[in-house]
Amino acid sequence: MKFSFSPEQDEFRSNLRRFLAERSPAKEVRRLMETDAGWERDAWRRINGELGLTAVRIPEAYGGHGFGFGEQAIVLEEMGRVLLCAPYFSSAVLAAGAILNAGTDAQKAALLPGIASGAVVATLASVEDGGDWEADATRLAATRDGESWRLDGHKSFVLDGHSADLIVVLAMAPGGLSLFTVAGAADGLERRRLNSLDPTRKLARLEFRAVQAALLGAEGAAAGPFARVMAEAAVLLANEMVGGADRLREDALAYAMMRMQFGRSIAGFQSMKHKHADMLLEVELAKSAAYFAAAALDDGDGDVMATASLAKAAASEAYTQTAVHAIQIHGGIGFTWDNDTHLWFKRAKASEAMFGDAHFHRERMMQQMMGDAVMGAGS
Amino acid sequence: MKFSFSPEQDEFRSNLRRFLAERSPAKEVRRLMETDAGWERDAWRRINGELGLTAVRIPEAYGGHGFGFGEQAIVLEEMGRVLLCAPYFSSAVLAAGAILNAGTDAQKAALLPGIASGAVVATLASVEDGGDWEADATRLAATRDGESWRLDGHKSFVLDGHSADLIVVLAMAPGGLSLFTVAGAADGLERRRLNSLDPTRKLARLEFRAVQAALLGAEGAAAGPFARVMAEAAVLLANEMVGGADRLREDALAYAMMRMQFGRSIAGFQSMKHKHADMLLEVELAKSAAYFAAAALDDGDGDVMATASLAKAAASEAYTQTAVHAIQIHGGIGFTWDNDTHLWFKRAKASEAMFGDAHFHRERMMQQMMGDAVMGAGS
Amino acid sequence: MNEAAVRAEVAGWLKANWDPALGLVEWRTKLAASGWGVPHWPAQWHGRDLSDGLVPVVEEEFAKAGAIGVAKAGIRTLAAATILAHGTDMQKAKYLLRILTGEDTWCQLFSEPGSGSDVAGAVTRAEFRGNQWVVNGQKVWTTSAHKAHWGLLLARTDWDATKHRGLSYFIIDMKQPGVTVQPLRQMNGYASFNQVFLTDAIVPPEEILSSVGDGWTVTNTTLMHERRGADGLRSWASGTDGAGRAYDEERAEIATTMEPYRWYPQRAGRVDLVMPQAVASGAIDDPVVRQEIGRLLVMAKSAEWTARRARTAKEQGKPQGPEGSLGKLASSNVARMAARVHTLIAGAGALLAGPDGPADGMVAEVLLSVPATSIAGGTDEIQRNIIAERVLKMPREPSEDTKKPFRDVPRNTVS
Amino acid sequence: MNEAAVRAEVAGWLKANWDPALGLVEWRTKLAASGWGVPHWPAQWHGRDLSDGLVPVVEEEFAKAGAIGVAKAGIRTLAAATILAHGTDMQKAKYLLRILTGEDTWCQLFSEPGSGSDVAGAVTRAEFRGNQWVVNGQKVWTTSAHKAHWGLLLARTDWDATKHRGLSYFIIDMKQPGVTVQPLRQMNGYASFNQVFLTDAIVPPEEILSSVGDGWTVTNTTLMHERRGADGLRSWASGTDGAGRAYDEERAEIATTMEPYRWYPQRAGRVDLVMPQAVASGAIDDPVVRQEIGRLLVMAKSAEWTARRARTAKEQGKPQGPEGSLGKLASSNVARMAARVHTLIAGAGALLAGPDGPADGMVAEVLLSVPATSIAGGTDEIQRNIIAERVLKMPREPSEDTKKPFRDVPRNTVS
């Protein structure tokens, strides 16, 4: 298990940080979050053209760079720091992950190069109105329609679902849980943007009425690959979250150092110092969990599902807690719209809920671990 | 609902505080906690002779003073402040409560005067080895034996169970859950003192082998009275606990004011000030809940079961948390045997578990409240 | 006058005079003339020199008769109390009656971008030029400034004096060219407050309260009344439920005055919504959710009972115990925990706001409003300092800014 | 010397000399003479001037051969490092060899009842009378003082100097009449520490380390080594598993040295016991219990991985990141949470201790030992100050006691 980044990885991160700081200042985030899509194809193309970030973890055979989760975790941590408004998570994590885990070689060869180049923006639609993250809550029905398939039902909480070119859909087929691909512009697909708490990340509700779809992989074989994609998503989101949390912490520290009250820097008040020490501790611990979980994905660890849930639970608590503290440290100004803190606060709250909250992931982690404990109890 | 103490109650409290401060200094607590019984009959008689505390809530018809839970709550809060080593809770709360709630008039007339005068020390044995506080976990069996009854089984976690003269026992009779009285010296009753975490309050395990017992009240009618006694015990223990917590808080404050480090009183450090403010808040909130619950018992409020659980849950968190802080504020010296803080710490931990912990009582409170919420949900 | 006599006289006067068909100002002008609108005020100034203890008696009679009282919205009463304590007769004559009738509205210009918790650190400057005061600076967190006729202004008049001695207190005309009011949008989308930019704004010399350099004393009078009356605004906001022109006008007045406070229930955490939401979503079936709700309700109920305990003790004339100073910090803890519990109950629903979100967006509004509770009106940290120093008598922080000329005190150069 | 050469030479020397049948002191005397026991020490003083980087190579060869090293228990190595840095040749000759052979044991006399977190506030006084130092005062939290031959003593020699300049550092003979050692019983029943009363205890003039008034510098050398080696004691405590007189004597030595640390696993919260206890009691079936265990494991694992992250970065020669300073505070949080979770799992069992209690009393021991974690070796508050000031570069607390003569500094009159 790796516990430190290589010099190459460190350099990749620092280049990326410079690049993203330039391309995605708060002003740009505010501009994009007011748009309907929440991102712009031109800016997205430029980012991908220059650094090829969507290609990072896609194998070279499919037009990618063939790096691991370690590298993609760096990408997400840095994107989380700047709240980059782009369909990266939906396309390069969720959709690419689903295709890599579930698709046939031919499907990978057909679908991944477009995602790798950024030309195609894809996403994954899995959860439905109830907001139940478990695959067995899937009700959207897939029925065979000659050579093709048709989908009927709905999906919700779909990341960039109203703007994606391609949608991977989790559905219940006669043979069991299956994945399908659907064109964003398909007939019978009605897409409605939802009013998301976090304006920097758009969600959509999709209504499927006899929508033509292509089966991804084998019918009834989606449960395993889907669970794996959700674990990957939890880990990568955790890395994005610790990036955001660390940025918030740094900004709150800088503010405290600069702000004077009662004739002194408020950073000199002991309660402020202790709060910052606690924030650092919480964020660094969550970082370790996020890094470890990414390394576990690369190393193919057996208990990667438990580790993924652990990382997501740690990041959820740390990010929200840091955001609450960051506003408090800024005082009244931190509660205003013009101050940037609330942008991260909202991302923190939304990320906490996305793919299951800390409560959900702690339970999931415990279910994974309980087998071991039963065996270990006698010792 | 009363929200403040009357002038008479305030005076009763201040007399009692003076009296107990004199009779139960830490030195005396340390002396008694090293004895096997944990209390001494002489000291107990003196306390009762002078102030008649065991008689407080027993009706005048049965040799008591006929005051309410409000007054008994004051007694317990003050006893909790000084960690009085005496069988007051077992005798005047548990046993007297069981007899008052379950006994016939004749049984009350026979049993209560002895308890009221302090001549008879009684207790209640309800829970068994599993430590399950729910009445339906009762396994100890009662069988009819001519005019009398015999008990077979065991009880555990019995307050002063090895030293009490009279034991009220919860048992399963053919007709259902029933209460019985047993002499402490009865044949077939084997009493063993347990090693209690809190040395100031002794517990015992009782083994019953064909022990002669008298039915208290009617066969199979104990569930209601027992539930009521447990609610009373929760409320009165909560009052005892807030007394202990407040005392700990005051002592920790006095220590901080006196202790110098780095050339100044440690009470001047902001983190110390904030900790004390938080402690005050937590203790005062728990006090309000304890006072309110005692008043609710007197007023016969309908939701008294929920309120009792609320008060116990609040007191559990507040007392333990205050004890943890108090040791921390004292620093190394607070971790030593010779410093008195650990005596309250141990009482806090034990009281947290006694009659169900905060987790148990929160669930119980929610179960009580849920009916209302279902009805109120539509509004 | 004893209670019975007061009761009889008020009842008689109301019987003779109260008429819901009157216009609100007309009725209140009459009321102010009678002295029954503010009976504890001096007889010389619209009152009757009645002891504070008898005021509830008068209010009871008003309630019985369904009669409307004098205008009472927040800043207005602070202005009146401050003017009564420190104003000249000319100021009292000019302002008090129009405060009571509701014709004039007021705002408070204390907080600045550079001094939030530290009100006495104000750097808005008032300079005496020619024959008037010229004011420059910026104020924030001003409720209803865009509607106010008059402002209570704290400004620095002497930079060589120490921090607290260099301040003066003015009444400023808000409807003048030098005063620009801008709404201050919050993270929850509301704009309950304003920023006020003062650019060569003018204050005539007779509009100072007390004397030059005595502004901190006057400010404390205002703040003391603000602390005491923290609850007044909300209880008053219930209005009177009746038919008649006066009632209609009062309801309109309340609606306008309460507009900035629309999100206040959400910032308090909406504990009342927790159980209904948990039941509606089915989350109540999860024992973990029940524990967290239980934890919240234990705290919220204990806080409520603590407030009642403090109130009862006060009514009984007992000295204030520690329980009386804890309300703000307790509310802040309750609100924060409520937000966490709402998040837990909402699950994926916490991702959505507005009509798409749980409880028609109310849950999202709670999540985005609660952070204000631990900041507004004194941060949690300031509250803890106050509890530690005033209630527990712990040592004060050594002051680093109160002994030297204010111009030498380090302060924020950016806001 | 390069790695291969070192490896070859050590292996050769061990092959020729290591013999488990030797007495421990006999073997270590030989070892010290060879320089391989402390190869990074100066050649003049039992070492070989080897670079620190090559020490692990030597240790690996010892491990391969199963050979026992020099004595390494806690205070002993701190004494050696301090004497090496500040001692005279006479002191080095007198003490170093007997430290390495294990013949002498040591203790540290820094903390006092009146100065826990504030070591430099020591008020134990050393006065030069006639031709020797006479020491009076009280020290606390002294591990193994009752067994120690020598003590590292911090005492005040000048009350007119400032706090840090009035201190001197001595080596004191613990086996003299002026030194009384009393065990200090803890709330968990153990007595791991001692109080040491110094009543006209004598220190000859040649037993000062560095010079009069330079004690704080010397103290910092000791403390720096203590911080660095915090882990050493426990890892060393595993001992060597073999047959032979030297092995037997080493195991006895370890048992004696480790005696005061018997409850340390409990004070760390025994996270390892949580799952087995929950499974054994059936509490694992309660979703609320699972949440709380989950919460604990998330924190404990994250803390463990943070420590590994810091270690790996250090091994790679990277500058220390913030993650390196967080271990103590993290452990403290983990321990506290573990105690809460153990209580929850135990239910009524938390009422009992000893053989009657859960896990044969181990759970009770956890509950009564955990409070030490956030105090011993620097309280949580001190750790937060250190993190804020050293890692985050936040302003230091204004010092109120370091600039004036120490006799004018307010301090505790009672302990």
PDB file of C-alpha atoms in Angstrom, chain A residues 233-367:
ATOM      1  CA  ALA A 233     -17.263   6.976  -6.973  1.00  0.00           C
ATOM      2  CA  ALA A 234     -17.262   7.072  -3.160  1.00  0.00           C
ATOM      3  CA  VAL A 235     -13.467   7.037  -3.075  1.00  0.00           C
ATOM      4  CA  LEU A 236     -13.013   9.648  -5.783  1.00  0.00           C
ATOM      5  CA  LEU A 237     -15.694  11.895  -4.328  1.00  0.00           C
ATOM      6  CA  ALA A 238     -13.967  11.556  -0.956  1.00  0.00           C
ATOM      7  CA  ASN A 239     -10.779  12.818  -2.585  1.00  0.00           C
ATOM      8  CA  GLU A 240     -12.646  15.697  -4.189  1.00  0.00           C
ATOM      9  CA  MET A 241     -14.182  16.499  -0.799  1.00  0.00           C
ATOM     10  CA  VAL A 242     -10.920  16.601   1.116  1.00  0.00           C
ATOM     11  CA  GLY A 243      -9.625  18.982  -1.538  1.00  0.00           C
ATOM     12  CA  GLY A 244     -12.549  21.294  -0.896  1.00  0.00           C
ATOM     13  CA  ALA A 245     -12.224  20.940   2.856  1.00  0.00           C
ATOM     14  CA  ASP A 246      -8.527  21.731   2.799  1.00  0.00           C
ATOM     15  CA  ARG A 247      -9.117  24.809   0.671  1.00  0.00           C
ATOM     16  CA  LEU A 248     -11.852  26.046   3.010  1.00  0.00           C
ATOM     17  CA  ARG A 249      -9.579  25.473   5.978  1.00  0.00           C
ATOM     18  CA  GLU A 250      -6.726  27.392   4.376  1.00  0.00           C
ATOM     19  CA  ASP A 251      -8.974  30.288   3.399  1.00  0.00           C
ATOM     20  CA  ALA A 252     -10.467  30.464   6.880  1.00  0.00           C
ATOM     21  CA  LEU A 253      -6.971  30.474   8.353  1.00  0.00           C
ATOM     22  CA  ALA A 254      -5.839  33.242   6.018  1.00  0.00           C
ATOM     23  CA  TYR A 255      -8.905  35.263   6.936  1.00  0.00           C
ATOM     24  CA  ALA A 256      -8.308  34.797  10.663  1.00  0.00           C
ATOM     25  CA  MET A 257      -4.684  35.872  10.293  1.00  0.00           C
ATOM     26  CA  MET A 258      -5.707  39.043   8.488  1.00  0.00           C
ATOM     27  CA  ARG A 259      -8.792  39.983  10.482  1.00  0.00           C
ATOM     28  CA  MET A 260      -8.321  42.339  13.439  1.00  0.00           C
ATOM     29  CA  GLN A 261     -10.742  42.691  16.350  1.00  0.00           C
ATOM     30  CA  PHE A 262     -10.092  44.258  19.738  1.00  0.00           C
ATOM     31  CA  GLY A 263      -6.792  45.561  18.434  1.00  0.00           C
ATOM     32  CA  ARG A 264      -5.306  42.176  17.556  1.00  0.00           C
ATOM     33  CA  SER A 265      -5.434  39.500  14.929  1.00  0.00           C
ATOM     34  CA  ILE A 266      -8.291  37.146  15.727  1.00  0.00           C
ATOM     35  CA  ALA A 267      -5.874  34.315  14.905  1.00  0.00           C
ATOM     36  CA  GLY A 268      -4.252  35.038  18.262  1.00  0.00           C
ATOM     37  CA  PHE A 269      -7.339  34.155  20.290  1.00  0.00           C
ATOM     38  CA  GLN A 270      -6.928  30.753  21.857  1.00  0.00           C
ATOM     39  CA  SER A 271     -10.377  29.515  20.885  1.00  0.00           C
ATOM     40  CA  MET A 272      -9.572  30.369  17.266  1.00  0.00           C
ATOM     41  CA  LYS A 273      -6.233  28.579  17.481  1.00  0.00           C
ATOM     42  CA  HIS A 274      -7.800  25.487  18.957  1.00  0.00           C
ATOM     43  CA  LYS A 275     -10.538  25.469  16.350  1.00  0.00           C
ATOM     44  CA  HIS A 276      -7.950  25.620  13.583  1.00  0.00           C
ATOM     45  CA  ALA A 277      -5.921  22.830  15.170  1.00  0.00           C
ATOM     46  CA  ASP A 278      -9.035  20.662  15.323  1.00  0.00           C
ATOM     47  CA  MET A 279      -9.929  21.502  11.739  1.00  0.00           C
ATOM     48  CA  LEU A 280      -6.448  20.580  10.560  1.00  0.00           C
ATOM     49  CA  LEU A 281      -6.654  17.296  12.412  1.00  0.00           C
ATOM     50  CA  GLU A 282     -10.031  16.402  10.978  1.00  0.00           C
ATOM     51  CA  VAL A 283      -9.084  17.306   7.410  1.00  0.00           C
ATOM     52  CA  GLU A 284      -5.731  15.526   7.537  1.00  0.00           C
ATOM     53  CA  LEU A 285      -7.330  12.375   8.917  1.00  0.00           C
ATOM     54  CA  ALA A 286      -9.959  12.428   6.177  1.00  0.00           C
ATOM     55  CA  LYS A 287      -7.213  12.987   3.609  1.00  0.00           C
ATOM     56  CA  SER A 288      -5.351   9.921   4.820  1.00  0.00           C
ATOM     57  CA  ALA A 289      -8.489   7.836   4.468  1.00  0.00           C
ATOM     58  CA  ALA A 290      -9.173   9.187   0.974  1.00  0.00           C
ATOM     59  CA  TYR A 291      -5.585   8.572  -0.153  1.00  0.00           C
ATOM     60  CA  PHE A 292      -5.508   5.122   1.366  1.00  0.00           C
ATOM     61  CA  ALA A 293      -8.787   4.160  -0.301  1.00  0.00           C
ATOM     62  CA  ALA A 294      -7.538   5.309  -3.721  1.00  0.00           C
ATOM     63  CA  ALA A 295      -4.385   3.245  -3.246  1.00  0.00           C
ATOM     64  CA  ALA A 296      -6.524   0.289  -2.181  1.00  0.00           C
ATOM     65  CA  LEU A 297      -8.472   0.528  -5.448  1.00  0.00           C
ATOM     66  CA  ASP A 298      -5.211   0.448  -7.400  1.00  0.00           C
ATOM     67  CA  ASP A 299      -3.831  -2.420  -5.346  1.00  0.00           C
ATOM     68  CA  GLY A 300      -7.003  -4.467  -5.661  1.00  0.00           C
ATOM     69  CA  ASP A 301      -7.350  -4.860  -1.906  1.00  0.00           C
ATOM     70  CA  GLY A 302      -9.924  -7.384  -0.767  1.00  0.00           C
ATOM     71  CA  ASP A 303     -11.653  -5.068   1.664  1.00  0.00           C
ATOM     72  CA  VAL A 304     -11.831  -2.174  -0.751  1.00  0.00           C
ATOM     73  CA  MET A 305     -15.607  -1.854  -0.348  1.00  0.00           C
ATOM     74  CA  ALA A 306     -15.246  -1.245   3.396  1.00  0.00           C
ATOM     75  CA  THR A 307     -12.354   1.125   2.833  1.00  0.00           C
ATOM     76  CA  ALA A 308     -14.318   3.083   0.244  1.00  0.00           C
ATOM     77  CA  SER A 309     -17.194   3.538   2.674  1.00  0.00           C
ATOM     78  CA  LEU A 310     -14.786   4.513   5.420  1.00  0.00           C
ATOM     79  CA  ALA A 311     -13.209   7.192   3.219  1.00  0.00           C
ATOM     80  CA  LYS A 312     -16.586   8.599   2.182  1.00  0.00           C
ATOM     81  CA  ALA A 313     -17.828   8.697   5.782  1.00  0.00           C
ATOM     82  CA  ALA A 314     -14.648  10.433   6.948  1.00  0.00           C
ATOM     83  CA  ALA A 315     -14.773  12.980   4.134  1.00  0.00           C
ATOM     84  CA  SER A 316     -18.473  13.713   4.724  1.00  0.00           C
ATOM     85  CA  GLU A 317     -17.991  14.604   8.358  1.00  0.00           C
ATOM     86  CA  ALA A 318     -14.766  16.506   7.751  1.00  0.00           C
ATOM     87  CA  TYR A 319     -16.015  18.603   4.848  1.00  0.00           C
ATOM     88  CA  THR A 320     -19.303  19.630   6.442  1.00  0.00           C
ATOM     89  CA  GLN A 321     -17.685  20.298   9.778  1.00  0.00           C
ATOM     90  CA  THR A 322     -14.950  22.367   8.145  1.00  0.00           C
ATOM     91  CA  ALA A 323     -17.538  24.330   6.197  1.00  0.00           C
ATOM     92  CA  VAL A 324     -19.537  25.064   9.341  1.00  0.00           C
ATOM     93  CA  HIS A 325     -16.374  26.256  11.085  1.00  0.00           C
ATOM     94  CA  ALA A 326     -15.254  28.277   8.057  1.00  0.00           C
ATOM     95  CA  ILE A 327     -18.446  30.319   8.032  1.00  0.00           C
ATOM     96  CA  GLN A 328     -18.252  30.802  11.783  1.00  0.00           C
ATOM     97  CA  ILE A 329     -14.643  32.003  11.517  1.00  0.00           C
ATOM     98  CA  HIS A 330     -15.569  34.515   8.848  1.00  0.00           C
ATOM     99  CA  GLY A 331     -18.405  35.795  11.058  1.00  0.00           C
ATOM    100  CA  GLY A 332     -21.173  37.829   9.462  1.00  0.00           C
ATOM    101  CA  ILE A 333     -19.295  38.298   6.211  1.00  0.00           C
ATOM    102  CA  GLY A 334     -19.102  34.521   5.826  1.00  0.00           C
ATOM    103  CA  PHE A 335     -22.872  34.379   5.703  1.00  0.00           C
ATOM    104  CA  THR A 336     -23.114  36.806   2.782  1.00  0.00           C
ATOM    105  CA  TRP A 337     -23.609  35.857  -0.835  1.00  0.00           C
ATOM    106  CA  ASP A 338     -20.638  37.883  -2.008  1.00  0.00           C
ATOM    107  CA  ASN A 339     -18.206  36.013   0.197  1.00  0.00           C
ATOM    108  CA  ASP A 340     -17.134  32.744  -1.441  1.00  0.00           C
ATOM    109  CA  THR A 341     -17.357  30.529   1.625  1.00  0.00           C
ATOM    110  CA  HIS A 342     -20.976  29.511   1.014  1.00  0.00           C
ATOM    111  CA  LEU A 343     -20.067  28.041  -2.376  1.00  0.00           C
ATOM    112  CA  TRP A 344     -17.918  25.435  -0.652  1.00  0.00           C
ATOM    113  CA  PHE A 345     -20.431  25.079   2.185  1.00  0.00           C
ATOM    114  CA  LYS A 346     -23.107  24.105  -0.303  1.00  0.00           C
ATOM    115  CA  ARG A 347     -20.786  21.714  -2.106  1.00  0.00           C
ATOM    116  CA  ALA A 348     -19.941  20.175   1.257  1.00  0.00           C
ATOM    117  CA  LYS A 349     -23.577  19.635   2.197  1.00  0.00           C
ATOM    118  CA  ALA A 350     -24.388  18.203  -1.233  1.00  0.00           C
ATOM    119  CA  SER A 351     -21.336  15.932  -1.282  1.00  0.00           C
ATOM    120  CA  GLU A 352     -22.260  14.685   2.161  1.00  0.00           C
ATOM    121  CA  ALA A 353     -25.538  13.345   0.749  1.00  0.00           C
ATOM    122  CA  MET A 354     -24.250  12.254  -2.664  1.00  0.00           C
ATOM    123  CA  PHE A 355     -23.858   8.462  -3.048  1.00  0.00           C
ATOM    124  CA  GLY A 356     -24.997   7.983   0.545  1.00  0.00           C
ATOM    125  CA  ASP A 357     -24.294   9.986   3.686  1.00  0.00           C
ATOM    126  CA  ALA A 358     -21.923   9.102   6.507  1.00  0.00           C
ATOM    127  CA  HIS A 359     -24.639   7.137   8.279  1.00  0.00           C
ATOM    128  CA  PHE A 360     -25.211   5.004   5.164  1.00  0.00           C
ATOM    129  CA  HIS A 361     -21.507   4.377   4.645  1.00  0.00           C
ATOM    130  CA  ARG A 362     -20.732   3.598   8.274  1.00  0.00           C
ATOM    131  CA  GLU A 363     -23.444   0.932   8.219  1.00  0.00           C
ATOM    132  CA  ARG A 364     -22.110  -0.406   4.930  1.00  0.00           C
ATOM    133  CA  MET A 365     -18.578  -0.504   6.302  1.00  0.00           C
ATOM    134  CA  MET A 366     -19.738  -2.339   9.398  1.00  0.00           C
ATOM    135  CA  GLN A 367     -21.631  -4.919   7.352  1.00  0.00           C
TER     136      GLN A 367
END
